[in-house]
Amino acid sequence: MTRSSGSARKNWSGGTDTNHRAPGGHHETHPAEAGREQPPETHRHGAEHRHALEDFRRRFVVSVILTVPILLLSVPVRTLPGIPVTFPGSDYLLLALATSVYLYGGWPFLAGIVRELRARMPGMMTLIAVAITVAYVYSSAVVLGLVGGEGFFWELATLIDIMLLGHWVEMRSVLGASRALEELVRVMPSEAHRVRGGGTEDVPVDRLRPGDRVLVRPGEKVPVDGTVAEGRTSVNEAMLTGESSPVEKRPGDGVIGGAINGEGSVVVEVEKTGAETYLAQVIDLVRKAQESRSRTQDLADRAAFILVVIALSVGAVTFAAWFALGEGTGFAVERAATVMVIACPHALGLAVPLVVAVSTALAAHSGLLIRDRSAFERAKDLQAVVFDKTGTLTTGRFGVTDILTFGGATEDDVVRAAASVEAHSEHPIARAVVRSAEERGLSLLPLDTFRAIPGKGVEGEIAGRPVGVVGPGYLAERGMTTGDGRVEPLQRQGKTVVFLLEDGRLTGGLALADIIRPESGEAVRRLKEMGIRCMMLTGDSHDVAAWVAGELDLDEFFAGVLPHEKAAKVREVQRRYRVAMVGDGINDAPALVQADVGVAIGAGTDVAVESADIVLVRNDPRDAAAVIDLSKKTYRKMFENLLWATGYNAVAIPLAAGVLFGAGILLTPAAGAVLMSASTVIVAVNARMLRV
C-alpha cells in the first residue's frame, strides 16, 4: 500500500505573506550543531511572522493618522455646520493625503495582487487591490476634473484602515498557533553541567557527545536524551508526552531532554544529541505536518478561487447595473468596490491551515505525533481498530491474575509465602510473584535454604518448615490433586497456574498471565462509543486470546497469527471496514503499512517509526481513541470554518451589491471591510478553541 503526502508550504495568513525575510537567507549549519538546525528554522519563520505583524501594525497607525485630515477635508464632514475646512488647494491636499494612504497603507495588498497574478491564482489580495485602486483612480479623476461627480477618498482611507486592522488582529491569532513550535524549542535548555573528574563544567548542549555524563539538579530541565547513571528522582514529562503525573526514574531508566527534574539530583549519560533527540524529531514532525497539504485545504483553495471569480463578476455586473440605472458613476463604483471587499476569501484561506496548525501542536503536546497528515484526516472515517495484544493491550510481562486459597489460608498468606521463596529466583514467574507481594505491601519472610527444581519449581525452608512453589507436573508426579474446580477454567484461559506447598500440604495457588493494561478497557469503551469495532491480533493460543478478548469485550479476535501473517489479516478486515492497526511498530510493521491508518504505540523516545502514520509516545491504548477523537474534532472545526467563510457571503454579497437599497439598507466599503474582517477573526478564534 503506497501513501503520499504533499509538502507545499501554506501561508497561514491567507496570502498575506509580505515576503519579509531574515537577512542572509538560510543559515549554514556545522554537522556538530545539527541539533540546532531546526530551532533556528523555527525561530526564523516565527521572526518573519512577527515582522509582518509589526509591519501591519505600523502601516495601520500611520494610515489612521493620515485618515484624520482626510475626513476633515472630505465633503461629508466639511459641509457640516461650524466646520469650514476648505481653503485654496484643499482638494489637492486631500488627493496627496489619500495617495499616501493608498500607496503606504495599501502596499501589502498592491504587492499581493502582483504575486497572485504571477501565480495565476487570483485571491483575496486581488479583490482588495482592485477595490481600493478603482476607488482611488475614480476619486482622483474627480479631483483633477477628468470626470464629474463626487469622490470618496474618506471611504477609501477608512477601508484601508479597517483592512489593515483586520489583518493585524488576524495575524496575532495566527501567531499564537505558530508559536507552538517555538514553545517546543524553548523547552530544551541551552547549557548542561558536564561531569568532569571530581566536578562539573557548564558547557553548551551542542558540545555534548554520546557517552558524556551530565548532572541534573532538582528543578532543572534535562538537557539531552539519555539514561540515568546515578541517583533517583521523578521527572515531569507533561510538556513532551502529555503525561501529567511525575515519572519515577532510577539507574537504567531513560529520560527525555526537556523534561523537568523533580526532587533528586541525577547523573545522566548522554545517548542522543542534536537532530536525533526526541524533541528535535517532534519539532520536525510538527513542522512537516503543519506544512503538509490536506484534501480539505485543496477544497478550500478551489472554493476561494471560485469566490474570487464570483466577486469580480458580481462586482462588474453591479457597476454596470447601477450605472445603467442612472445612479451615477461614483455610486456604481462604490457598490462594486463593496462587493469585492466583502467577498474577499480571507477567512476561507485561513479556515483550514489554522486548524491544521492548532491540531498538530495540540497533538504533539499530548504525545500524539502525526507523521502523515492525510492519514490523520482518514482517521475520522475509521470503522474498526485492530490492536496487537502483547505490549499494546497487555503489559508484555507476567503478573498474578488470580489467587486460590486452600485449607483456610488467606490470599496475603499465600502471596507472602510464595514470594519469600521466589525472591531467590530470576525466573519471570518468580519476578511476577514477588512484584505481586510488593504491590500488596507485604513483607517477605526470611528463607533458611533455597533450591531450584529444574522445570518444576522452587523450594526452601521458612522457620524450619519446607515451602515450595511448583507446577502441575510436580503435583502429578506425587499423585496430588487440588480437587478444586477453579483450576481447570484458569488453565483453559491459557494462564500459568503454580501451587504453594507448605509442610507437604497444598495451601494455595497462583494464576499468572500477561497482564491486561488497566487502560485497555477504557480505550475499547471509548472506541465503541464512537461506533468503532475493536479487534485483536495475536500470536498466542486461542485460549489466551479468548480470555483477553472476553475481559475487554472485544468484537473480534484473531489468534495464532504469526508476524508475517498480520498484514494479510488486516487486509481481510479491510474488505469489511476502514481499519486502523495499533501495534508496537516492530513486528507489526507490515500490518501498520497495510492498514488505512497505522498507529505505533509506546514509541517512547523513538519517534522515527517509519511504518506508522501516527506515533503514540506512551504505552497507553487510550491514546488511540484520543487521536481518532481529535481527528473528528479537527475535521468538525474545518467544516465549521469553511461553512462560515463561504456561507456569510450568500447574505453579504447581495447586501453589498445594494439589493436592499430601496429599503434604505446600504453597506459602505468600510462596513464591508468590517464584516469581512469579523468573519476572519471568527474563523481564527474558532480554530483556537480546538481541544484534545
PDB file of N, CA and C in Angstrom, residues 35-126:
ATOM      1  N   GLY A  35      21.833  19.549  15.839  1.00  0.00           N
ATOM      2  CA  GLY A  35      20.681  19.636  16.720  1.00  0.00           C
ATOM      3  C   GLY A  35      20.101  21.015  16.797  1.00  0.00           C
ATOM      4  N   ARG A  36      20.835  22.017  16.394  1.00  0.00           N
ATOM      5  CA  ARG A  36      20.345  23.374  16.422  1.00  0.00           C
ATOM      6  C   ARG A  36      19.776  23.818  15.083  1.00  0.00           C
ATOM      7  N   GLU A  37      19.810  22.898  14.084  1.00  0.00           N
ATOM      8  CA  GLU A  37      19.331  23.281  12.762  1.00  0.00           C
ATOM      9  C   GLU A  37      17.852  23.614  12.773  1.00  0.00           C
ATOM     10  N   GLN A  38      17.066  22.794  13.435  1.00  0.00           N
ATOM     11  CA  GLN A  38      15.635  23.033  13.420  1.00  0.00           C
ATOM     12  C   GLN A  38      15.214  24.269  14.210  1.00  0.00           C
ATOM     13  N   PRO A  39      15.717  24.438  15.424  1.00  0.00           N
ATOM     14  CA  PRO A  39      15.295  25.609  16.166  1.00  0.00           C
ATOM     15  C   PRO A  39      15.500  26.928  15.448  1.00  0.00           C
ATOM     16  N   PRO A  40      16.701  27.207  14.826  1.00  0.00           N
ATOM     17  CA  PRO A  40      16.810  28.449  14.070  1.00  0.00           C
ATOM     18  C   PRO A  40      15.800  28.553  12.948  1.00  0.00           C
ATOM     19  N   GLU A  41      15.494  27.414  12.256  1.00  0.00           N
ATOM     20  CA  GLU A  41      14.493  27.439  11.208  1.00  0.00           C
ATOM     21  C   GLU A  41      13.158  27.884  11.770  1.00  0.00           C
ATOM     22  N   THR A  42      12.837  27.314  12.935  1.00  0.00           N
ATOM     23  CA  THR A  42      11.587  27.666  13.585  1.00  0.00           C
ATOM     24  C   THR A  42      11.574  29.117  13.996  1.00  0.00           C
ATOM     25  N   HIS A  43      12.670  29.552  14.614  1.00  0.00           N
ATOM     26  CA  HIS A  43      12.758  30.949  15.021  1.00  0.00           C
ATOM     27  C   HIS A  43      12.663  31.880  13.827  1.00  0.00           C
ATOM     28  N   ARG A  44      13.250  31.469  12.692  1.00  0.00           N
ATOM     29  CA  ARG A  44      13.255  32.326  11.508  1.00  0.00           C
ATOM     30  C   ARG A  44      11.845  32.551  11.012  1.00  0.00           C
ATOM     31  N   HIS A  45      11.073  31.444  10.913  1.00  0.00           N
ATOM     32  CA  HIS A  45       9.689  31.585  10.467  1.00  0.00           C
ATOM     33  C   HIS A  45       8.889  32.415  11.456  1.00  0.00           C
ATOM     34  N   GLY A  46       9.142  32.204  12.761  1.00  0.00           N
ATOM     35  CA  GLY A  46       8.450  32.984  13.767  1.00  0.00           C
ATOM     36  C   GLY A  46       8.815  34.454  13.676  1.00  0.00           C
ATOM     37  N   ALA A  47      10.099  34.738  13.431  1.00  0.00           N
ATOM     38  CA  ALA A  47      10.544  36.122  13.311  1.00  0.00           C
ATOM     39  C   ALA A  47       9.918  36.800  12.093  1.00  0.00           C
ATOM     40  N   GLU A  48       9.811  36.054  10.987  1.00  0.00           N
ATOM     41  CA  GLU A  48       9.164  36.601   9.798  1.00  0.00           C
ATOM     42  C   GLU A  48       7.719  36.984  10.096  1.00  0.00           C
ATOM     43  N   HIS A  49       7.023  36.104  10.798  1.00  0.00           N
ATOM     44  CA  HIS A  49       5.620  36.363  11.101  1.00  0.00           C
ATOM     45  C   HIS A  49       5.468  37.564  12.012  1.00  0.00           C
ATOM     46  N   ARG A  50       6.345  37.669  13.026  1.00  0.00           N
ATOM     47  CA  ARG A  50       6.299  38.832  13.914  1.00  0.00           C
ATOM     48  C   ARG A  50       6.651  40.110  13.164  1.00  0.00           C
ATOM     49  N   HIS A  51       7.600  40.020  12.227  1.00  0.00           N
ATOM     50  CA  HIS A  51       7.971  41.165  11.415  1.00  0.00           C
ATOM     51  C   HIS A  51       6.777  41.642  10.587  1.00  0.00           C
ATOM     52  N   ALA A  52       6.078  40.685   9.953  1.00  0.00           N
ATOM     53  CA  ALA A  52       4.893  41.025   9.174  1.00  0.00           C
ATOM     54  C   ALA A  52       3.810  41.631  10.061  1.00  0.00           C
ATOM     55  N   LEU A  53       3.653  41.076  11.260  1.00  0.00           N
ATOM     56  CA  LEU A  53       2.668  41.593  12.208  1.00  0.00           C
ATOM     57  C   LEU A  53       2.986  43.038  12.576  1.00  0.00           C
ATOM     58  N   GLU A  54       4.246  43.313  12.883  1.00  0.00           N
ATOM     59  CA  GLU A  54       4.659  44.664  13.232  1.00  0.00           C
ATOM     60  C   GLU A  54       4.497  45.604  12.042  1.00  0.00           C
ATOM     61  N   ASP A  55       4.750  45.098  10.826  1.00  0.00           N
ATOM     62  CA  ASP A  55       4.599  45.909   9.629  1.00  0.00           C
ATOM     63  C   ASP A  55       3.145  46.341   9.444  1.00  0.00           C
ATOM     64  N   PHE A  56       2.196  45.421   9.620  1.00  0.00           N
ATOM     65  CA  PHE A  56       0.784  45.770   9.514  1.00  0.00           C
ATOM     66  C   PHE A  56       0.373  46.765  10.600  1.00  0.00           C
ATOM     67  N   ARG A  57       0.890  46.564  11.809  1.00  0.00           N
ATOM     68  CA  ARG A  57       0.556  47.490  12.899  1.00  0.00           C
ATOM     69  C   ARG A  57       1.047  48.891  12.570  1.00  0.00           C
ATOM     70  N   ARG A  58       2.294  48.988  12.085  1.00  0.00           N
ATOM     71  CA  ARG A  58       2.874  50.295  11.766  1.00  0.00           C
ATOM     72  C   ARG A  58       2.106  50.973  10.633  1.00  0.00           C
ATOM     73  N   ARG A  59       1.776  50.223   9.592  1.00  0.00           N
ATOM     74  CA  ARG A  59       1.029  50.802   8.473  1.00  0.00           C
ATOM     75  C   ARG A  59      -0.360  51.238   8.924  1.00  0.00           C
ATOM     76  N   PHE A  60      -0.960  50.476   9.818  1.00  0.00           N
ATOM     77  CA  PHE A  60      -2.277  50.841  10.337  1.00  0.00           C
ATOM     78  C   PHE A  60      -2.222  52.165  11.107  1.00  0.00           C
ATOM     79  N   VAL A  61      -1.245  52.315  11.997  1.00  0.00           N
ATOM     80  CA  VAL A  61      -1.130  53.533  12.810  1.00  0.00           C
ATOM     81  C   VAL A  61      -0.925  54.756  11.921  1.00  0.00           C
ATOM     82  N   VAL A  62       0.020  54.646  10.962  1.00  0.00           N
ATOM     83  CA  VAL A  62       0.298  55.773  10.071  1.00  0.00           C
ATOM     84  C   VAL A  62      -0.936  56.119   9.242  1.00  0.00           C
ATOM     85  N   SER A  63      -1.621  55.094   8.738  1.00  0.00           N
ATOM     86  CA  SER A  63      -2.797  55.333   7.895  1.00  0.00           C
ATOM     87  C   SER A  63      -3.920  55.998   8.692  1.00  0.00           C
ATOM     88  N   VAL A  64      -4.111  55.577   9.947  1.00  0.00           N
ATOM     89  CA  VAL A  64      -5.148  56.196  10.782  1.00  0.00           C
ATOM     90  C   VAL A  64      -4.831  57.672  11.018  1.00  0.00           C
ATOM     91  N   ILE A  65      -3.562  57.988  11.283  1.00  0.00           N
ATOM     92  CA  ILE A  65      -3.168  59.382  11.496  1.00  0.00           C
ATOM     93  C   ILE A  65      -3.468  60.222  10.253  1.00  0.00           C
ATOM     94  N   LEU A  66      -3.149  59.675   9.069  1.00  0.00           N
ATOM     95  CA  LEU A  66      -3.406  60.393   7.821  1.00  0.00           C
ATOM     96  C   LEU A  66      -4.897  60.468   7.502  1.00  0.00           C
ATOM     97  N   THR A  67      -5.672  59.516   8.008  1.00  0.00           N
ATOM     98  CA  THR A  67      -7.110  59.496   7.733  1.00  0.00           C
ATOM     99  C   THR A  67      -7.838  60.658   8.408  1.00  0.00           C
ATOM    100  N   VAL A  68      -7.324  61.118   9.541  1.00  0.00           N
ATOM    101  CA  VAL A  68      -7.992  62.210  10.273  1.00  0.00           C
ATOM    102  C   VAL A  68      -8.131  63.457   9.402  1.00  0.00           C
ATOM    103  N   PRO A  69      -7.037  63.997   8.832  1.00  0.00           N
ATOM    104  CA  PRO A  69      -7.222  65.165   7.956  1.00  0.00           C
ATOM    105  C   PRO A  69      -8.010  64.837   6.689  1.00  0.00           C
ATOM    106  N   ILE A  70      -7.925  63.582   6.204  1.00  0.00           N
ATOM    107  CA  ILE A  70      -8.726  63.202   5.035  1.00  0.00           C
ATOM    108  C   ILE A  70     -10.215  63.327   5.355  1.00  0.00           C
ATOM    109  N   LEU A  71     -10.615  62.879   6.531  1.00  0.00           N
ATOM    110  CA  LEU A  71     -12.017  63.002   6.937  1.00  0.00           C
ATOM    111  C   LEU A  71     -12.431  64.465   7.044  1.00  0.00           C
ATOM    112  N   LEU A  72     -11.547  65.306   7.616  1.00  0.00           N
ATOM    113  CA  LEU A  72     -11.871  66.721   7.801  1.00  0.00           C
ATOM    114  C   LEU A  72     -12.007  67.446   6.464  1.00  0.00           C
ATOM    115  N   LEU A  73     -11.256  67.002   5.449  1.00  0.00           N
ATOM    116  CA  LEU A  73     -11.280  67.662   4.147  1.00  0.00           C
ATOM    117  C   LEU A  73     -12.326  67.069   3.204  1.00  0.00           C
ATOM    118  N   SER A  74     -12.958  65.968   3.606  1.00  0.00           N
ATOM    119  CA  SER A  74     -13.921  65.315   2.737  1.00  0.00           C
ATOM    120  C   SER A  74     -15.267  66.021   2.785  1.00  0.00           C
ATOM    121  N   VAL A  75     -16.033  65.897   1.694  1.00  0.00           N
ATOM    122  CA  VAL A  75     -17.309  66.607   1.551  1.00  0.00           C
ATOM    123  C   VAL A  75     -18.279  66.321   2.691  1.00  0.00           C
ATOM    124  N   PRO A  76     -18.489  65.052   3.112  1.00  0.00           N
ATOM    125  CA  PRO A  76     -19.483  64.805   4.164  1.00  0.00           C
ATOM    126  C   PRO A  76     -19.190  65.535   5.468  1.00  0.00           C
ATOM    127  N   VAL A  77     -17.900  65.791   5.779  1.00  0.00           N
ATOM    128  CA  VAL A  77     -17.537  66.449   7.027  1.00  0.00           C
ATOM    129  C   VAL A  77     -17.476  67.965   6.866  1.00  0.00           C
ATOM    130  N   ARG A  78     -16.840  68.412   5.822  1.00  0.00           N
ATOM    131  CA  ARG A  78     -16.632  69.853   5.680  1.00  0.00           C
ATOM    132  C   ARG A  78     -17.924  70.604   5.395  1.00  0.00           C
ATOM    133  N   THR A  79     -18.973  69.883   5.026  1.00  0.00           N
ATOM    134  CA  THR A  79     -20.256  70.526   4.824  1.00  0.00           C
ATOM    135  C   THR A  79     -21.069  70.646   6.103  1.00  0.00           C
ATOM    136  N   LEU A  80     -20.565  70.039   7.178  1.00  0.00           N
ATOM    137  CA  LEU A  80     -21.259  70.152   8.452  1.00  0.00           C
ATOM    138  C   LEU A  80     -21.153  71.576   8.974  1.00  0.00           C
ATOM    139  N   PRO A  81     -22.195  72.060   9.673  1.00  0.00           N
ATOM    140  CA  PRO A  81     -22.151  73.420  10.219  1.00  0.00           C
ATOM    141  C   PRO A  81     -21.014  73.612  11.216  1.00  0.00           C
ATOM    142  N   GLY A  82     -20.318  74.716  11.110  1.00  0.00           N
ATOM    143  CA  GLY A  82     -19.271  75.034  12.063  1.00  0.00           C
ATOM    144  C   GLY A  82     -17.939  74.403  11.744  1.00  0.00           C
ATOM    145  N   ILE A  83     -17.826  73.668  10.636  1.00  0.00           N
ATOM    146  CA  ILE A  83     -16.554  73.021  10.293  1.00  0.00           C
ATOM    147  C   ILE A  83     -16.169  73.427   8.866  1.00  0.00           C
ATOM    148  N   PRO A  84     -15.867  74.686   8.648  1.00  0.00           N
ATOM    149  CA  PRO A  84     -15.466  75.119   7.303  1.00  0.00           C
ATOM    150  C   PRO A  84     -14.002  74.788   7.038  1.00  0.00           C
ATOM    151  N   VAL A  85     -13.714  73.557   6.659  1.00  0.00           N
ATOM    152  CA  VAL A  85     -12.334  73.150   6.435  1.00  0.00           C
ATOM    153  C   VAL A  85     -12.045  73.184   4.939  1.00  0.00           C
ATOM    154  N   THR A  86     -12.189  74.289   4.354  1.00  0.00           N
ATOM    155  CA  THR A  86     -11.863  74.458   2.941  1.00  0.00           C
ATOM    156  C   THR A  86     -10.959  75.662   2.769  1.00  0.00           C
ATOM    157  N   PHE A  87     -10.048  75.542   1.859  1.00  0.00           N
ATOM    158  CA  PHE A  87      -9.125  76.622   1.529  1.00  0.00           C
ATOM    159  C   PHE A  87      -8.578  76.331   0.139  1.00  0.00           C
ATOM    160  N   PRO A  88      -7.983  77.324  -0.494  1.00  0.00           N
ATOM    161  CA  PRO A  88      -7.445  77.083  -1.829  1.00  0.00           C
ATOM    162  C   PRO A  88      -6.457  75.911  -1.841  1.00  0.00           C
ATOM    163  N   GLY A  89      -6.698  75.011  -2.714  1.00  0.00           N
ATOM    164  CA  GLY A  89      -5.813  73.848  -2.829  1.00  0.00           C
ATOM    165  C   GLY A  89      -6.137  72.716  -1.879  1.00  0.00           C
ATOM    166  N   SER A  90      -7.255  72.850  -1.094  1.00  0.00           N
ATOM    167  CA  SER A  90      -7.589  71.790  -0.133  1.00  0.00           C
ATOM    168  C   SER A  90      -7.879  70.462  -0.827  1.00  0.00           C
ATOM    169  N   ASP A  91      -8.495  70.534  -2.040  1.00  0.00           N
ATOM    170  CA  ASP A  91      -8.784  69.292  -2.757  1.00  0.00           C
ATOM    171  C   ASP A  91      -7.494  68.565  -3.150  1.00  0.00           C
ATOM    172  N   TYR A  92      -6.464  69.366  -3.510  1.00  0.00           N
ATOM    173  CA  TYR A  92      -5.197  68.743  -3.895  1.00  0.00           C
ATOM    174  C   TYR A  92      -4.445  68.186  -2.670  1.00  0.00           C
ATOM    175  N   LEU A  93      -4.601  68.855  -1.517  1.00  0.00           N
ATOM    176  CA  LEU A  93      -4.034  68.301  -0.285  1.00  0.00           C
ATOM    177  C   LEU A  93      -4.726  66.977   0.058  1.00  0.00           C
ATOM    178  N   LEU A  94      -6.050  66.966  -0.135  1.00  0.00           N
ATOM    179  CA  LEU A  94      -6.810  65.736   0.092  1.00  0.00           C
ATOM    180  C   LEU A  94      -6.307  64.615  -0.810  1.00  0.00           C
ATOM    181  N   LEU A  95      -6.053  64.957  -2.088  1.00  0.00           N
ATOM    182  CA  LEU A  95      -5.526  63.976  -3.035  1.00  0.00           C
ATOM    183  C   LEU A  95      -4.156  63.461  -2.584  1.00  0.00           C
ATOM    184  N   ALA A  96      -3.302  64.363  -2.105  1.00  0.00           N
ATOM    185  CA  ALA A  96      -1.958  63.968  -1.665  1.00  0.00           C
ATOM    186  C   ALA A  96      -2.021  63.036  -0.445  1.00  0.00           C
ATOM    187  N   LEU A  97      -2.881  63.386   0.522  1.00  0.00           N
ATOM    188  CA  LEU A  97      -3.020  62.549   1.708  1.00  0.00           C
ATOM    189  C   LEU A  97      -3.582  61.176   1.348  1.00  0.00           C
ATOM    190  N   ALA A  98      -4.611  61.180   0.484  1.00  0.00           N
ATOM    191  CA  ALA A  98      -5.219  59.913   0.074  1.00  0.00           C
ATOM    192  C   ALA A  98      -4.221  59.051  -0.697  1.00  0.00           C
ATOM    193  N   THR A  99      -3.381  59.714  -1.521  1.00  0.00           N
ATOM    194  CA  THR A  99      -2.361  58.977  -2.259  1.00  0.00           C
ATOM    195  C   THR A  99      -1.383  58.304  -1.304  1.00  0.00           C
ATOM    196  N   SER A 100      -1.009  59.012  -0.227  1.00  0.00           N
ATOM    197  CA  SER A 100      -0.096  58.449   0.767  1.00  0.00           C
ATOM    198  C   SER A 100      -0.707  57.209   1.440  1.00  0.00           C
ATOM    199  N   VAL A 101      -1.994  57.324   1.809  1.00  0.00           N
ATOM    200  CA  VAL A 101      -2.667  56.171   2.434  1.00  0.00           C
ATOM    201  C   VAL A 101      -2.772  55.026   1.433  1.00  0.00           C
ATOM    202  N   TYR A 102      -3.107  55.339   0.185  1.00  0.00           N
ATOM    203  CA  TYR A 102      -3.264  54.314  -0.845  1.00  0.00           C
ATOM    204  C   TYR A 102      -1.951  53.561  -1.071  1.00  0.00           C
ATOM    205  N   LEU A 103      -0.846  54.323  -1.195  1.00  0.00           N
ATOM    206  CA  LEU A 103       0.439  53.694  -1.505  1.00  0.00           C
ATOM    207  C   LEU A 103       1.067  53.025  -0.280  1.00  0.00           C
ATOM    208  N   TYR A 104       1.030  53.697   0.888  1.00  0.00           N
ATOM    209  CA  TYR A 104       1.681  53.136   2.072  1.00  0.00           C
ATOM    210  C   TYR A 104       0.789  52.107   2.777  1.00  0.00           C
ATOM    211  N   GLY A 105      -0.420  52.521   3.097  1.00  0.00           N
ATOM    212  CA  GLY A 105      -1.322  51.592   3.767  1.00  0.00           C
ATOM    213  C   GLY A 105      -1.776  50.454   2.873  1.00  0.00           C
ATOM    214  N   GLY A 106      -1.967  50.754   1.595  1.00  0.00           N
ATOM    215  CA  GLY A 106      -2.434  49.730   0.674  1.00  0.00           C
ATOM    216  C   GLY A 106      -1.337  48.888   0.048  1.00  0.00           C
ATOM    217  N   TRP A 107      -0.066  49.176   0.394  1.00  0.00           N
ATOM    218  CA  TRP A 107       1.036  48.465  -0.250  1.00  0.00           C
ATOM    219  C   TRP A 107       0.961  46.940  -0.096  1.00  0.00           C
ATOM    220  N   PRO A 108       0.675  46.376   1.098  1.00  0.00           N
ATOM    221  CA  PRO A 108       0.601  44.917   1.191  1.00  0.00           C
ATOM    222  C   PRO A 108      -0.391  44.301   0.207  1.00  0.00           C
ATOM    223  N   PHE A 109      -1.470  45.004  -0.062  1.00  0.00           N
ATOM    224  CA  PHE A 109      -2.478  44.485  -0.975  1.00  0.00           C
ATOM    225  C   PHE A 109      -2.061  44.677  -2.440  1.00  0.00           C
ATOM    226  N   LEU A 110      -1.418  45.811  -2.729  1.00  0.00           N
ATOM    227  CA  LEU A 110      -0.937  46.057  -4.084  1.00  0.00           C
ATOM    228  C   LEU A 110       0.188  45.088  -4.450  1.00  0.00           C
ATOM    229  N   ALA A 111       1.069  44.805  -3.479  1.00  0.00           N
ATOM    230  CA  ALA A 111       2.124  43.820  -3.732  1.00  0.00           C
ATOM    231  C   ALA A 111       1.532  42.421  -3.843  1.00  0.00           C
ATOM    232  N   GLY A 112       0.473  42.168  -3.079  1.00  0.00           N
ATOM    233  CA  GLY A 112      -0.163  40.856  -3.095  1.00  0.00           C
ATOM    234  C   GLY A 112      -0.800  40.515  -4.421  1.00  0.00           C
ATOM    235  N   ILE A 113      -1.421  41.511  -5.071  1.00  0.00           N
ATOM    236  CA  ILE A 113      -2.065  41.223  -6.351  1.00  0.00           C
ATOM    237  C   ILE A 113      -1.030  40.853  -7.404  1.00  0.00           C
ATOM    238  N   VAL A 114       0.145  41.448  -7.329  1.00  0.00           N
ATOM    239  CA  VAL A 114       1.207  41.114  -8.278  1.00  0.00           C
ATOM    240  C   VAL A 114       1.605  39.649  -8.117  1.00  0.00           C
ATOM    241  N   ARG A 115       1.792  39.206  -6.851  1.00  0.00           N
ATOM    242  CA  ARG A 115       2.174  37.809  -6.615  1.00  0.00           C
ATOM    243  C   ARG A 115       1.078  36.850  -7.080  1.00  0.00           C
ATOM    244  N   GLU A 116      -0.170  37.201  -6.783  1.00  0.00           N
ATOM    245  CA  GLU A 116      -1.267  36.307  -7.146  1.00  0.00           C
ATOM    246  C   GLU A 116      -1.442  36.203  -8.647  1.00  0.00           C
ATOM    247  N   LEU A 117      -1.281  37.304  -9.335  1.00  0.00           N
ATOM    248  CA  LEU A 117      -1.421  37.269 -10.786  1.00  0.00           C
ATOM    249  C   LEU A 117      -0.252  36.536 -11.432  1.00  0.00           C
ATOM    250  N   ARG A 118       0.943  36.687 -10.881  1.00  0.00           N
ATOM    251  CA  ARG A 118       2.091  35.941 -11.390  1.00  0.00           C
ATOM    252  C   ARG A 118       1.875  34.446 -11.228  1.00  0.00           C
ATOM    253  N   ALA A 119       1.272  34.062 -10.114  1.00  0.00           N
ATOM    254  CA  ALA A 119       0.994  32.652  -9.842  1.00  0.00           C
ATOM    255  C   ALA A 119      -0.268  32.181 -10.553  1.00  0.00           C
ATOM    256  N   ARG A 120      -0.952  33.108 -11.239  1.00  0.00           N
ATOM    257  CA  ARG A 120      -2.215  32.805 -11.917  1.00  0.00           C
ATOM    258  C   ARG A 120      -3.245  32.229 -10.959  1.00  0.00           C
ATOM    259  N   MET A 121      -3.227  32.743  -9.717  1.00  0.00           N
ATOM    260  CA  MET A 121      -4.174  32.326  -8.690  1.00  0.00           C
ATOM    261  C   MET A 121      -4.733  33.557  -7.996  1.00  0.00           C
ATOM    262  N   PRO A 122      -5.620  34.302  -8.671  1.00  0.00           N
ATOM    263  CA  PRO A 122      -6.184  35.481  -8.021  1.00  0.00           C
ATOM    264  C   PRO A 122      -6.944  35.103  -6.759  1.00  0.00           C
ATOM    265  N   GLY A 123      -6.721  35.899  -5.709  1.00  0.00           N
ATOM    266  CA  GLY A 123      -7.344  35.605  -4.429  1.00  0.00           C
ATOM    267  C   GLY A 123      -7.732  36.868  -3.702  1.00  0.00           C
ATOM    268  N   MET A 124      -7.591  36.816  -2.395  1.00  0.00           N
ATOM    269  CA  MET A 124      -8.028  37.912  -1.551  1.00  0.00           C
ATOM    270  C   MET A 124      -7.342  39.232  -1.897  1.00  0.00           C
ATOM    271  N   MET A 125      -6.027  39.179  -2.075  1.00  0.00           N
ATOM    272  CA  MET A 125      -5.278  40.394  -2.369  1.00  0.00           C
ATOM    273  C   MET A 125      -5.744  41.038  -3.674  1.00  0.00           C
ATOM    274  N   THR A 126      -6.099  40.199  -4.623  1.00  0.00           N
ATOM    275  CA  THR A 126      -6.600  40.712  -5.899  1.00  0.00           C
ATOM    276  C   THR A 126      -7.866  41.529  -5.695  1.00  0.00           C
TER     277      THR A 126
END
